[in-house]
Coordinates of C-alpha atoms in Angstrom, one line a residue:
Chain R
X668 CA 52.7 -64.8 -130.5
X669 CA 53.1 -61.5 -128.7
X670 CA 56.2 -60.9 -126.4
X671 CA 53.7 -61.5 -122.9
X672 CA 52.9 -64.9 -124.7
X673 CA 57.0 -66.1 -124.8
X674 CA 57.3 -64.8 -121.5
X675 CA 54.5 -66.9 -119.8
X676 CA 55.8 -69.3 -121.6
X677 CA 59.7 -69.0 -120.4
X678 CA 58.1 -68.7 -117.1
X679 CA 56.0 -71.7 -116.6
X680 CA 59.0 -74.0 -118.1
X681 CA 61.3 -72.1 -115.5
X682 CA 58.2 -73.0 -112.7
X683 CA 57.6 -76.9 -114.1
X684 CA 61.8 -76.8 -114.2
X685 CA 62.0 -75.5 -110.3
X686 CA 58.9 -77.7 -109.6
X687 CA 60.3 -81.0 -111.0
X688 CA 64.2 -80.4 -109.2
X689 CA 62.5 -79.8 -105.8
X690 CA 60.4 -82.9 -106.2
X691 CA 63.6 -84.6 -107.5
X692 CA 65.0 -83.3 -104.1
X693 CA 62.3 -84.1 -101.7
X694 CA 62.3 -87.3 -103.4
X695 CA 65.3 -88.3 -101.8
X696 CA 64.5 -87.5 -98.5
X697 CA 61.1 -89.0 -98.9
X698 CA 62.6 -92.5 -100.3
X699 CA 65.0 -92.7 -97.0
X700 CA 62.0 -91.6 -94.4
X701 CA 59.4 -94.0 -96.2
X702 CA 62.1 -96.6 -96.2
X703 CA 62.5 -95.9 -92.5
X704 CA 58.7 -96.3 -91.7
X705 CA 58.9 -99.1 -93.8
X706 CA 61.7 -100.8 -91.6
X707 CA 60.4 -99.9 -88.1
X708 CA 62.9 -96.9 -87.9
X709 CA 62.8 -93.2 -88.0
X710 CA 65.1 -92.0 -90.6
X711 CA 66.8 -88.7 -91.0
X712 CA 65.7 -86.4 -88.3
X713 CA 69.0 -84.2 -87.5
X714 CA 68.5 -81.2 -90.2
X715 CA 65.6 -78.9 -89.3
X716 CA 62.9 -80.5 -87.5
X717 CA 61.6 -84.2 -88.8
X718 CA 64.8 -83.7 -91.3
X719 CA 63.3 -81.5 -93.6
X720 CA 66.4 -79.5 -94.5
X721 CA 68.4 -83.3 -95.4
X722 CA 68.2 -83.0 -99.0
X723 CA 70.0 -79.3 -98.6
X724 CA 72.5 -81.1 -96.4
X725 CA 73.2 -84.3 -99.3
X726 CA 72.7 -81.3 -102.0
X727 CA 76.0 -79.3 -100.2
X728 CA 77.8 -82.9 -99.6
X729 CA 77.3 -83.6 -103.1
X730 CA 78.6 -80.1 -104.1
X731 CA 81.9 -80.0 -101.9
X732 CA 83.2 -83.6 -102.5
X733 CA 85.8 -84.2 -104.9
X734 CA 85.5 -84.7 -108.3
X735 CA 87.5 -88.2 -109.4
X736 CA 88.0 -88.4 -113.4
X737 CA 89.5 -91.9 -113.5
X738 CA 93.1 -91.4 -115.7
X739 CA 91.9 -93.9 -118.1
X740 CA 88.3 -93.0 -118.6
X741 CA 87.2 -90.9 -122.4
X742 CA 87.1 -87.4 -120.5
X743 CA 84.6 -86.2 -122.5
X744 CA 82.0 -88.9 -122.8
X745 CA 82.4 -89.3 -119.0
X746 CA 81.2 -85.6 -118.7
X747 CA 78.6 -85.8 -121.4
X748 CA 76.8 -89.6 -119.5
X749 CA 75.4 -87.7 -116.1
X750 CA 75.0 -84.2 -118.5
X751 CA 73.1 -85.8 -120.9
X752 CA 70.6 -87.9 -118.1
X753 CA 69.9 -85.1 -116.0
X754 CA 68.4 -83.2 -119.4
X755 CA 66.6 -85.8 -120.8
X756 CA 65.1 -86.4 -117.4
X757 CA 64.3 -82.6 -117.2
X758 CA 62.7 -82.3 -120.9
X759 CA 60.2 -85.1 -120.5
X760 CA 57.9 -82.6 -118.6
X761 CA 57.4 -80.3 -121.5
X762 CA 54.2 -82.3 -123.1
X763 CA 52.4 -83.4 -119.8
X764 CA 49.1 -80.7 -119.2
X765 CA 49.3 -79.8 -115.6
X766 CA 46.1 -78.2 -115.9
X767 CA 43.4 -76.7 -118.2
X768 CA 43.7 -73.3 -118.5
X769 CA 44.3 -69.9 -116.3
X770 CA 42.7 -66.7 -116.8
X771 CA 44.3 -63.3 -115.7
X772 CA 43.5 -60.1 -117.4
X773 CA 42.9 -60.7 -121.0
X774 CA 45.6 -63.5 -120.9
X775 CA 44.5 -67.0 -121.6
X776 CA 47.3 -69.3 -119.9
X777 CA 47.5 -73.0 -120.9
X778 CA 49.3 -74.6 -118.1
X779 CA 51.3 -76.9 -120.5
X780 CA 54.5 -76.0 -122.2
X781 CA 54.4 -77.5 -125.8
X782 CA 51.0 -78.9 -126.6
X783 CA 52.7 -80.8 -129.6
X784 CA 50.3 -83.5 -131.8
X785 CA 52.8 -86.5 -131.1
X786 CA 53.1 -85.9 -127.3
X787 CA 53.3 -89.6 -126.6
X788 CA 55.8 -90.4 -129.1
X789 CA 57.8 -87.2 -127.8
X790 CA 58.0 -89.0 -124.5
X791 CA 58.7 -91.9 -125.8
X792 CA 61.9 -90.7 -127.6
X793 CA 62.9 -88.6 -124.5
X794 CA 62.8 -91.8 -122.5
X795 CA 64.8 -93.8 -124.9
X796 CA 67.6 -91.0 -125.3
X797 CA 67.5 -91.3 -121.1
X798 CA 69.2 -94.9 -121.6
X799 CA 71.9 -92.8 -123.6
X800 CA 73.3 -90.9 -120.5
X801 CA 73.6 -94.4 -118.8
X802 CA 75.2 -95.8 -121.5
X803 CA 77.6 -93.3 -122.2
X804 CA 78.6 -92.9 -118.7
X805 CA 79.4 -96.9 -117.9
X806 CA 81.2 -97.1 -121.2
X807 CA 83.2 -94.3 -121.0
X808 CA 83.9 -94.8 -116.8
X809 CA 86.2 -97.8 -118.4
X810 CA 85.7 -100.2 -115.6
X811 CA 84.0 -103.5 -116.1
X812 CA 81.4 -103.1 -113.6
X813 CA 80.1 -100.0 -115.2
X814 CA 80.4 -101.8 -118.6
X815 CA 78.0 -104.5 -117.3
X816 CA 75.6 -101.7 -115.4
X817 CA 75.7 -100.1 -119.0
X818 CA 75.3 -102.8 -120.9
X819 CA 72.5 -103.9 -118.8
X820 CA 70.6 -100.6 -119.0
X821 CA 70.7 -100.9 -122.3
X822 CA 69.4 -103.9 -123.3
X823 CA 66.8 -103.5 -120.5
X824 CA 65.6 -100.4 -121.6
X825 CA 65.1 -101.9 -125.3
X826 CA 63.3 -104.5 -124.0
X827 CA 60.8 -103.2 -121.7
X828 CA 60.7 -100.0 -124.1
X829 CA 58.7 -102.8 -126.8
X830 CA 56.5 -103.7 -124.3
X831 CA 55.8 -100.0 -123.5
X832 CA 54.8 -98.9 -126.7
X833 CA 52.7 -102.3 -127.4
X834 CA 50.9 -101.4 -124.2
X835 CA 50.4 -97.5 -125.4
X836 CA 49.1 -99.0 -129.1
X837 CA 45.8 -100.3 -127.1
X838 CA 45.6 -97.0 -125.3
X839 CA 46.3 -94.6 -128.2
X840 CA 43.1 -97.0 -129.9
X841 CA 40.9 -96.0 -127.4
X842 CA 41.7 -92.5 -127.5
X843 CA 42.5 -91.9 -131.2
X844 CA 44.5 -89.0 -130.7
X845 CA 48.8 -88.7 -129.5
X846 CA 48.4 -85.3 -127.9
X847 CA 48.7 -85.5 -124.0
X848 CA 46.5 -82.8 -123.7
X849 CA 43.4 -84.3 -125.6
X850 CA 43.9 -87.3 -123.8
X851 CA 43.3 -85.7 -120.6
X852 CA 40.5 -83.7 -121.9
X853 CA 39.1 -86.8 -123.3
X854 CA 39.2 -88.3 -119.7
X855 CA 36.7 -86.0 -117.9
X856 CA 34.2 -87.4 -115.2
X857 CA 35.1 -90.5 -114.5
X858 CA 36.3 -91.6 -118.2
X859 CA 39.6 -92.7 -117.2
X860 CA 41.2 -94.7 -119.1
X861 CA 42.2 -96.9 -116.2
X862 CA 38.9 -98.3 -116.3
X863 CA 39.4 -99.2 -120.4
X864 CA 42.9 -100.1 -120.3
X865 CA 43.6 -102.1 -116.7
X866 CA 46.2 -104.3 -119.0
X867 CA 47.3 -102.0 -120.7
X868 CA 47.8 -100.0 -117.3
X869 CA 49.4 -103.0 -115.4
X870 CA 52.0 -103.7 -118.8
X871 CA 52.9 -99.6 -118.7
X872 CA 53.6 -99.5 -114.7
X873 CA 56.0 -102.7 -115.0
X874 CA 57.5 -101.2 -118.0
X875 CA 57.8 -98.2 -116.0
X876 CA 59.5 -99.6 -113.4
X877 CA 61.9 -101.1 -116.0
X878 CA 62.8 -97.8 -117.3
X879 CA 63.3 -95.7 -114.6
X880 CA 65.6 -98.4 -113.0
X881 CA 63.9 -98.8 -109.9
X882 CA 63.6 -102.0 -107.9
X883 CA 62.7 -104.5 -108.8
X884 CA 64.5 -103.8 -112.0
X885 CA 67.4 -101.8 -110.9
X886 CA 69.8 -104.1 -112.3
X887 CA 72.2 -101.3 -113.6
X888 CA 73.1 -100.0 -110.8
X889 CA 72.8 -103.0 -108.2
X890 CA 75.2 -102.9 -105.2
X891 CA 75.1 -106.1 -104.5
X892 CA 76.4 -107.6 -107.8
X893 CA 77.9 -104.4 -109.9
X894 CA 79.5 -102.5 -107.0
X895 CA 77.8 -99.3 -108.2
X896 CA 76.5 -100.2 -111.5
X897 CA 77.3 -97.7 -113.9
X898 CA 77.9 -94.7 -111.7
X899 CA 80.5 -96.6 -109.7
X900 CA 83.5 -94.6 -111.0
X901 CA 81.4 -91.3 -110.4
X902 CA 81.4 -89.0 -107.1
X903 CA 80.7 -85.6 -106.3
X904 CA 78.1 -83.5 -108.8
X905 CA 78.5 -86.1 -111.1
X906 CA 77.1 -88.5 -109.4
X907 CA 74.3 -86.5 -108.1
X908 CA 72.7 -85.8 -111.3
X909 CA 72.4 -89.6 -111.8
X910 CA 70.7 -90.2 -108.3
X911 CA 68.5 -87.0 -109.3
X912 CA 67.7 -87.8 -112.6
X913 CA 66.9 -91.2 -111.4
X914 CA 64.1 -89.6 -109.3
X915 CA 63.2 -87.3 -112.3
X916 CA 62.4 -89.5 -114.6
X917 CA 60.0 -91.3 -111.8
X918 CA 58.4 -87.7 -111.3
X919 CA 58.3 -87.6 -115.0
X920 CA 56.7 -90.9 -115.4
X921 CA 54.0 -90.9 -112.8
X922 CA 53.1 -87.6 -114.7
X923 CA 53.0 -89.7 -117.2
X924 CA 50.9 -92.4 -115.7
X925 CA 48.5 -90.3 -113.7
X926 CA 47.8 -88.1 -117.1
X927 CA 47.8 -91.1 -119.3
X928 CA 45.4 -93.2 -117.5
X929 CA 44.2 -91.7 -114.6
X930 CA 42.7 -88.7 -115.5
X931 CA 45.5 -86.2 -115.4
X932 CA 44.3 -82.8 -114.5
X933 CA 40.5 -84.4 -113.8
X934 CA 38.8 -84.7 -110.6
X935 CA 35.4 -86.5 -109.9
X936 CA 32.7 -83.5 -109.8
X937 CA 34.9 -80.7 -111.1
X938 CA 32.0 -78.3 -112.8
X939 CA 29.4 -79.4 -110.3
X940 CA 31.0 -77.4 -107.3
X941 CA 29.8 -74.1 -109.1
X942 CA 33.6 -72.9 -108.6
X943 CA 34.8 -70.2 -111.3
X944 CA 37.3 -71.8 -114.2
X945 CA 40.5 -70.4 -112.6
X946 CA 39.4 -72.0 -109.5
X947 CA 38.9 -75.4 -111.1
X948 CA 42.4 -75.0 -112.8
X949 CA 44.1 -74.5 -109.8
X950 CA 42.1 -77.8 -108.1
X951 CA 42.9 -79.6 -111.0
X952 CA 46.5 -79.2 -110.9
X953 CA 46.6 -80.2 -106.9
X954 CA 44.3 -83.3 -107.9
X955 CA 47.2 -84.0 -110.2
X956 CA 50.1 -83.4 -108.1
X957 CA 47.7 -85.8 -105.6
X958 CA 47.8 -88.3 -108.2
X959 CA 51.6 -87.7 -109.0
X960 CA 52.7 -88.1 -105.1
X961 CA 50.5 -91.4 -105.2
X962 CA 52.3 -92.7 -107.7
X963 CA 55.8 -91.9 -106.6
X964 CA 54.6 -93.4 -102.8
X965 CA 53.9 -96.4 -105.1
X966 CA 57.4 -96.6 -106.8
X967 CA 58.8 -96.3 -103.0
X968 CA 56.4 -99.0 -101.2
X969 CA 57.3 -101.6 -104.2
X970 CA 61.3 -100.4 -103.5
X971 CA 60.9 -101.4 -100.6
X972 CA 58.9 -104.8 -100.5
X973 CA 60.3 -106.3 -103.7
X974 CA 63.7 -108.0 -104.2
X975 CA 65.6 -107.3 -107.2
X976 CA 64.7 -109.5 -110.4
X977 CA 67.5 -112.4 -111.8
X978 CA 68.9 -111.0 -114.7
X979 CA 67.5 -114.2 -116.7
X980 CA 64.2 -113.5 -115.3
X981 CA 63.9 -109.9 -116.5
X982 CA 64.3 -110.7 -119.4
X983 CA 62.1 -113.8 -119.4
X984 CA 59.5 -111.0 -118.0
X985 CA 60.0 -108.9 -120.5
X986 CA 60.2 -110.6 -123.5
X987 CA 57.8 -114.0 -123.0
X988 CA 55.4 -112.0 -120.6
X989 CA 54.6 -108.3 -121.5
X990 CA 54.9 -108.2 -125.0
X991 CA 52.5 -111.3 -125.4
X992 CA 50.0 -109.7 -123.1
X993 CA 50.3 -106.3 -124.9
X994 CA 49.8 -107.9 -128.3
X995 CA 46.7 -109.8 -126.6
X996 CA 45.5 -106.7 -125.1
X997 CA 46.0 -105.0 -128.3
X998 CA 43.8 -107.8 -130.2
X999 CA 41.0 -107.5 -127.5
X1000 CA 41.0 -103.8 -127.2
X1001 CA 40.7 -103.7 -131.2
X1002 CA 37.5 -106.4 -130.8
X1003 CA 35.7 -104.7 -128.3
X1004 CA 35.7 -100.9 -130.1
X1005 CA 35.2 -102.8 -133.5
X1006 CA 32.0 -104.8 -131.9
X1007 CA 30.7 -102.6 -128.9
X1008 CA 31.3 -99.7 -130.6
Chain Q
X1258 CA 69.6 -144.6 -93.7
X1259 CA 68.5 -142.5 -90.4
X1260 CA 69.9 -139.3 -90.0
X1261 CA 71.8 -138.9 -86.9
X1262 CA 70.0 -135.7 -85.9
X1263 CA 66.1 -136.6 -87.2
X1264 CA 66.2 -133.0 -88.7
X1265 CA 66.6 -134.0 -92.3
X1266 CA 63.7 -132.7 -94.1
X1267 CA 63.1 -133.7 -97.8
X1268 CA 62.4 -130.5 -99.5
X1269 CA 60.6 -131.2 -102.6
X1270 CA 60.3 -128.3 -105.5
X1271 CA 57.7 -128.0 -107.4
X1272 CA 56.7 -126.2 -110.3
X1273 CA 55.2 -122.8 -109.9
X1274 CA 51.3 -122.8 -110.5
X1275 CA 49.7 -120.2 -112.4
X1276 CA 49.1 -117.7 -109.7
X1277 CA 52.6 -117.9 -108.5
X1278 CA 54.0 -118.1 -112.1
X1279 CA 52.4 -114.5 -112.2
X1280 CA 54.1 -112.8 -109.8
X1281 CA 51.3 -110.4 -108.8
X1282 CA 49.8 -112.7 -106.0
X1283 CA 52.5 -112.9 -104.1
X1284 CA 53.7 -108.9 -105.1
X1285 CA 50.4 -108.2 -103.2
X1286 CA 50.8 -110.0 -100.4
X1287 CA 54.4 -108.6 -100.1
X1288 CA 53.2 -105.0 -100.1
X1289 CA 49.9 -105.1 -97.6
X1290 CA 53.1 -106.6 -95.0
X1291 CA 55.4 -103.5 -95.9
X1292 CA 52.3 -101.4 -95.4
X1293 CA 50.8 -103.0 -92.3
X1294 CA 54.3 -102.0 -90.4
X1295 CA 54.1 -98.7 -92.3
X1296 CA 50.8 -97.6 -90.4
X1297 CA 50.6 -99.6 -87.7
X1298 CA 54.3 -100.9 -86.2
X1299 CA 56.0 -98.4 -83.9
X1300 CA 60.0 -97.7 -84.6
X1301 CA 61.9 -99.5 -82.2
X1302 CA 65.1 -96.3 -82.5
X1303 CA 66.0 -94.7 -79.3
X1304 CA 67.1 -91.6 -80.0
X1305 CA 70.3 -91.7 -78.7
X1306 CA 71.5 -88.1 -77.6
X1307 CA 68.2 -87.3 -76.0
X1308 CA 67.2 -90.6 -75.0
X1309 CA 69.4 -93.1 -73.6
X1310 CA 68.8 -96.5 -72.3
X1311 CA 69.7 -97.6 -68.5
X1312 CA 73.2 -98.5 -68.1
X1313 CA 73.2 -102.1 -66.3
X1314 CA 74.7 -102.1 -62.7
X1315 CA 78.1 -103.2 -63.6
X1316 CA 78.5 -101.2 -66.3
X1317 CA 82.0 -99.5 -66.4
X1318 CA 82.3 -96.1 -68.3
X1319 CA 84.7 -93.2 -67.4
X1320 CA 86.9 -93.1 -64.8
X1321 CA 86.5 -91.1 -61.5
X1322 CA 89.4 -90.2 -59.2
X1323 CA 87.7 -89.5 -55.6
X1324 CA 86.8 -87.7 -52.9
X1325 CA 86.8 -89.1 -49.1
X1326 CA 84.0 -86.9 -46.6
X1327 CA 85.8 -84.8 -46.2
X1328 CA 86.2 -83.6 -49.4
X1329 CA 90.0 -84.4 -49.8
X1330 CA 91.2 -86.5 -52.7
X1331 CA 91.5 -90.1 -52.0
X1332 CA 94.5 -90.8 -54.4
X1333 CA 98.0 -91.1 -53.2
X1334 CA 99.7 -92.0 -56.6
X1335 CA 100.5 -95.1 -55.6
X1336 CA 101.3 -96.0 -59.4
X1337 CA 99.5 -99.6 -58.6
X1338 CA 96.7 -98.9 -61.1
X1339 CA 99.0 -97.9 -63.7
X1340 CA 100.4 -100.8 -63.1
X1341 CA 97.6 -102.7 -63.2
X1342 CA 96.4 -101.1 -66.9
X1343 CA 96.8 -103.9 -69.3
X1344 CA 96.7 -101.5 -71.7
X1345 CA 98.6 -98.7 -70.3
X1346 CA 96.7 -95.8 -70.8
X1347 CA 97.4 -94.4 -66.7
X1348 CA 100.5 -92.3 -65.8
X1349 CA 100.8 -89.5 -63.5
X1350 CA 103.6 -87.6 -61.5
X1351 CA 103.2 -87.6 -57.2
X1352 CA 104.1 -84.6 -55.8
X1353 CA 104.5 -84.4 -51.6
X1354 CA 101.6 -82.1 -49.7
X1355 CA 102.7 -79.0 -48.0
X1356 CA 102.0 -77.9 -45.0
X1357 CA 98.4 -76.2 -45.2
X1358 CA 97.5 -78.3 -48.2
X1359 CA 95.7 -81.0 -45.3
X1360 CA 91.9 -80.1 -46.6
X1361 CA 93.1 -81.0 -50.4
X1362 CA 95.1 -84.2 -50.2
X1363 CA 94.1 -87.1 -47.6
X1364 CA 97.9 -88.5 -47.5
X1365 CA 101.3 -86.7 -47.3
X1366 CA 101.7 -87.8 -51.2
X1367 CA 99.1 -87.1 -54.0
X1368 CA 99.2 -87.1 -58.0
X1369 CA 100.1 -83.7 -58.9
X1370 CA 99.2 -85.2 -62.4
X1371 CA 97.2 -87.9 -63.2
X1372 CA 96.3 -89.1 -67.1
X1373 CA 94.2 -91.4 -68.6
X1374 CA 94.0 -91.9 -72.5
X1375 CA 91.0 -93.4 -73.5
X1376 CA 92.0 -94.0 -76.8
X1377 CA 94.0 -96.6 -75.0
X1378 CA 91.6 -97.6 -71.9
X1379 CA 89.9 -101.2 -72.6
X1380 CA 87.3 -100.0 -69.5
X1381 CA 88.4 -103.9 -67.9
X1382 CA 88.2 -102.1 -64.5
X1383 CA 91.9 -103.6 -63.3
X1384 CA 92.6 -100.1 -62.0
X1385 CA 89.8 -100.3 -59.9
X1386 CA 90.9 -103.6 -58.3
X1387 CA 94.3 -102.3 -58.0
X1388 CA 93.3 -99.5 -56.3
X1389 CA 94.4 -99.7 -52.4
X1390 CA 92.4 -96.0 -51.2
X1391 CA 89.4 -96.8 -53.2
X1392 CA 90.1 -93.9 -55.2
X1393 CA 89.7 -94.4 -58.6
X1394 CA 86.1 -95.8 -59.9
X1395 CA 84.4 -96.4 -63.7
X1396 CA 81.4 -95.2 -62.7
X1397 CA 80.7 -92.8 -65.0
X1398 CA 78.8 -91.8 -68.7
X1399 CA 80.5 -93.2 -72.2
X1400 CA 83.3 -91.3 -73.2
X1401 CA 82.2 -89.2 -75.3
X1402 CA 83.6 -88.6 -79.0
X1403 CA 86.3 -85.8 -80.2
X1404 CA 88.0 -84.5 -82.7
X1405 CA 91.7 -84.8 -82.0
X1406 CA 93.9 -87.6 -80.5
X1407 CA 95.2 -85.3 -78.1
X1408 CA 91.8 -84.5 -76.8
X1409 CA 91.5 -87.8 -75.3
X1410 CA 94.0 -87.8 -72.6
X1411 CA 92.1 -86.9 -69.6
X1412 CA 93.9 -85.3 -66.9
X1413 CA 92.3 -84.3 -63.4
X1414 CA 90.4 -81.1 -64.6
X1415 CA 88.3 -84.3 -65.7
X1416 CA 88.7 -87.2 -63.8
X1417 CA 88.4 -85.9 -60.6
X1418 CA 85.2 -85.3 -58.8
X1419 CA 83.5 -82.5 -57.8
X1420 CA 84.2 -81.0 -54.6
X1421 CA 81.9 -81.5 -52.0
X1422 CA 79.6 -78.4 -51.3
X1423 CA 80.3 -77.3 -47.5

């Protein structure tokens, strides 16, 4: 690997970095204006015209207010919870292919970071480390309410991480292969794997849901009950990189999602339009970002519509529900490519 | 035994079917309502700085000392309105008109200072009622917001109104 190789390289993390906090950021501004249209209102329209410049305005709030360490909290670990969730929420992206591959010069670009052979099981482990920063932060906070926002997390997370990889299992058998970026090559024309795997699909947006805390499953952190969840004893910074690696990890995971089993980088007709490779590249990364910003519209509508889940019920969901149907779509995946096959 | 009101409704619950046990039905159903006022439901906000709603005839908002036709003010610090104020927000401080001040003050007395602190004002209006020259009126906008406490007490660089243009 030649020095022009690491530095492509050090600049297409530092673009997918840039690219994932400014998603992260318009995130926020989208959840409040799609919440608005959802409600009959308008939302925030004072900074810049239709609000644009809001999350700039929250970004500077966040920045000047001031920063509580409650006297009895573990100093450390109470620095280390937000630290560690706003990384893990940033590394997920390394895996996901956000395209095929650029060519300037005599450089060949692949427009993924790490192409490693386990990218699946990568993301898993990068998800299951996010429940860490949670964890850490309500326990060390010392305050019962993030105790129980922890503590929930936690034992959410575990449970809806089972049904998660049950649901993968059925899609890795269809695919035979772990690497994100075979699976989206594997996926071209209309071979996505949404039309093999609806189940399996269904099981891995719920479990979704689950683990990136949104509603209906955003126990952890729900006002009504937990004051704050486990962020209540944060403000300033701290707090913000919980909010923002909330909305991360849903960037992350509708990358996820749309590579996974909706084609990824693929778009219906993409070497019938007679366009040069670079040009398909580049149309292939919008079609994702399309797919990405669907999903994440998704995440907001269901915010929106759906109260939050009983605490007995989640785990009734998760637990008598999901990981039944994921074994059973396991078992009928594993019939049909043993009998149609 | 009959229920005094005839409301009593027996509600009965019964177990979930299938399709409700399942959530998704109903999940469905949830989201095409979210989306139908999404696309289709205008937002009922007016936008209040730049658009504001009609005030209704009796509306009483700030406070206006003033004029008669000829352009002289009306008040001749009587003191009956600050007497009036339940809340006692008014005071001011009469001063006696000088010779050549005629086309300023309508009487020989006048408020040389006049205050009102609408931090304290309930807007109830007494002042108006109590107000024998018809000179003092809460006819005009909502007070707007400030910054400081001290901002709030308006004297007559405020309250009064604008000359008449001759």
């Amino acid at each position: 690997m030649g020095t022009a190789d690491i530095l492509i390289k050090f600049a297409l993390i530092l673009i997918i970095f840039l690219i994932s906090l400014v998603i992260a950021m318009y995130s926020t501004y989208a959840e409040r204006k799609l919440a608005a249209f959802f409600q009959d209102r308008v939302g925030p329209n004072r900074a810049g015209p239709f609000g644009i410049l809001q999350p700039l305005a929250d970004g500077a709030k966040m920045f000047l207010k001031e920063e509580i360490i409650p006297t009895n909290s573990s100093g450390f670990l109470f620095i280390v919870g937000p630290s560690l969730a706003i990384m893990t929420a940033c590394i997920g992206s390394a895996v996901i292919p956000w395209g095929q591959q650029l060519t300037i010069g005599s450089h060949v670009i692949d427009l993924q970071v790490t192409d490693i052979n386990v990218g699946v099981l990568y993301i898993f482990g990068v998800v299951s480390l996010g429940v860490y920063g949670v964890m850490i932060g309500g326990w060390a906070s010392n305050n019962k309410y993030s105790l129980l926002g922890a503590i929930r997390a936690a034992s959410q997370n575990i449970s809806y991480e089972i049904a998660m990889g049950l649901s993968i299992i059925a899609l890795l058998m269809v695919t035979g292969s772990l690497s994100l970026k075979e699976i989206a090559a594997q996926q071209h024309g209309w071979h996505w794997n949404i039309v093999y795997q609806p189940l399996g699909f269904l099981i891995f947006i719920i479990c979704a849901f689950a683990e990136t805390n949104r509603t209906p499953f955003d126990l952890p952190e729900c006002e009504t009950e937990l004051v704050g969840g486990y962020h209540t004893e944060y403000s300033s910074m701290k707090l913000g990189f919980y909010l923002f690696s909330e909305y991360i990890n849903m960037f992350v995971s509708s990358a996820v999602m749309a590579t996974l089993y909706f084609g990824g980088y693929n778009f219906p007709f993409m070497h019938s339009l007679g366009l040069s490779a670079n040009w398909v590249t580049i149309l292939g990364v919008i079609a994702l970002f399309i797919k990405i910003f669907a999903f994440i519209f998704f995440f907001m509508w269901v915010r929106w519509t759906i109260p939050r889940f009983r605490y007995d019920q989640l785990m009734d969901l998760g637990w008598k529900t999901l990981i039944p149907l994921a074994i059973a779509n396991i078992v009928i995946t594993g019939l049909f490519i043993t009998f149609l096959k | 035994m009959e229920s005094l009101s005839n409301k009593r409704k027996v509600i009965e619950s019964k177990p979930l079917n299938f399709w409700e046990r399942i959530y998704l039905p109903a999940i469905l159903h949830g989201l095409s309502i979210t989306m139908k006022h999404f696309l289709f439901k205008k937002d009922v906000t007016v936008r209040y700085p730049e658009q504001k709603r009609e005030f209704s005839e009796n509306f009483r908002g700030m406070h206006s000392l003033k004029r008669d036709e000829d352009g002289r003010e009306r008040c001749t610090a009587c003191g009956l309105c600050a007497l009036s104020c339940p809340a006692e927000a008014i005071t001011m401080i009469s001063a006696e008109r000088q010779p050549g001040e005629e086309n300023l003050y309508r009487e020989e007395k006048y408020a040389a200072v006049y205050e009102i602190n609408m931090l304290r004002c309930i807007f109830c209006g007494l002042c108006e009622e109590a107000c024998p020259k018809e000179a003092i009126y809460l006819d005009g906008d909502i007070v707007p917001a400030d910054y400081l406490r001290k901002d709030f007490i308006y004297g007559k660089d405020k309250l009064v109104e604008a000359p008449l243009n001759q």
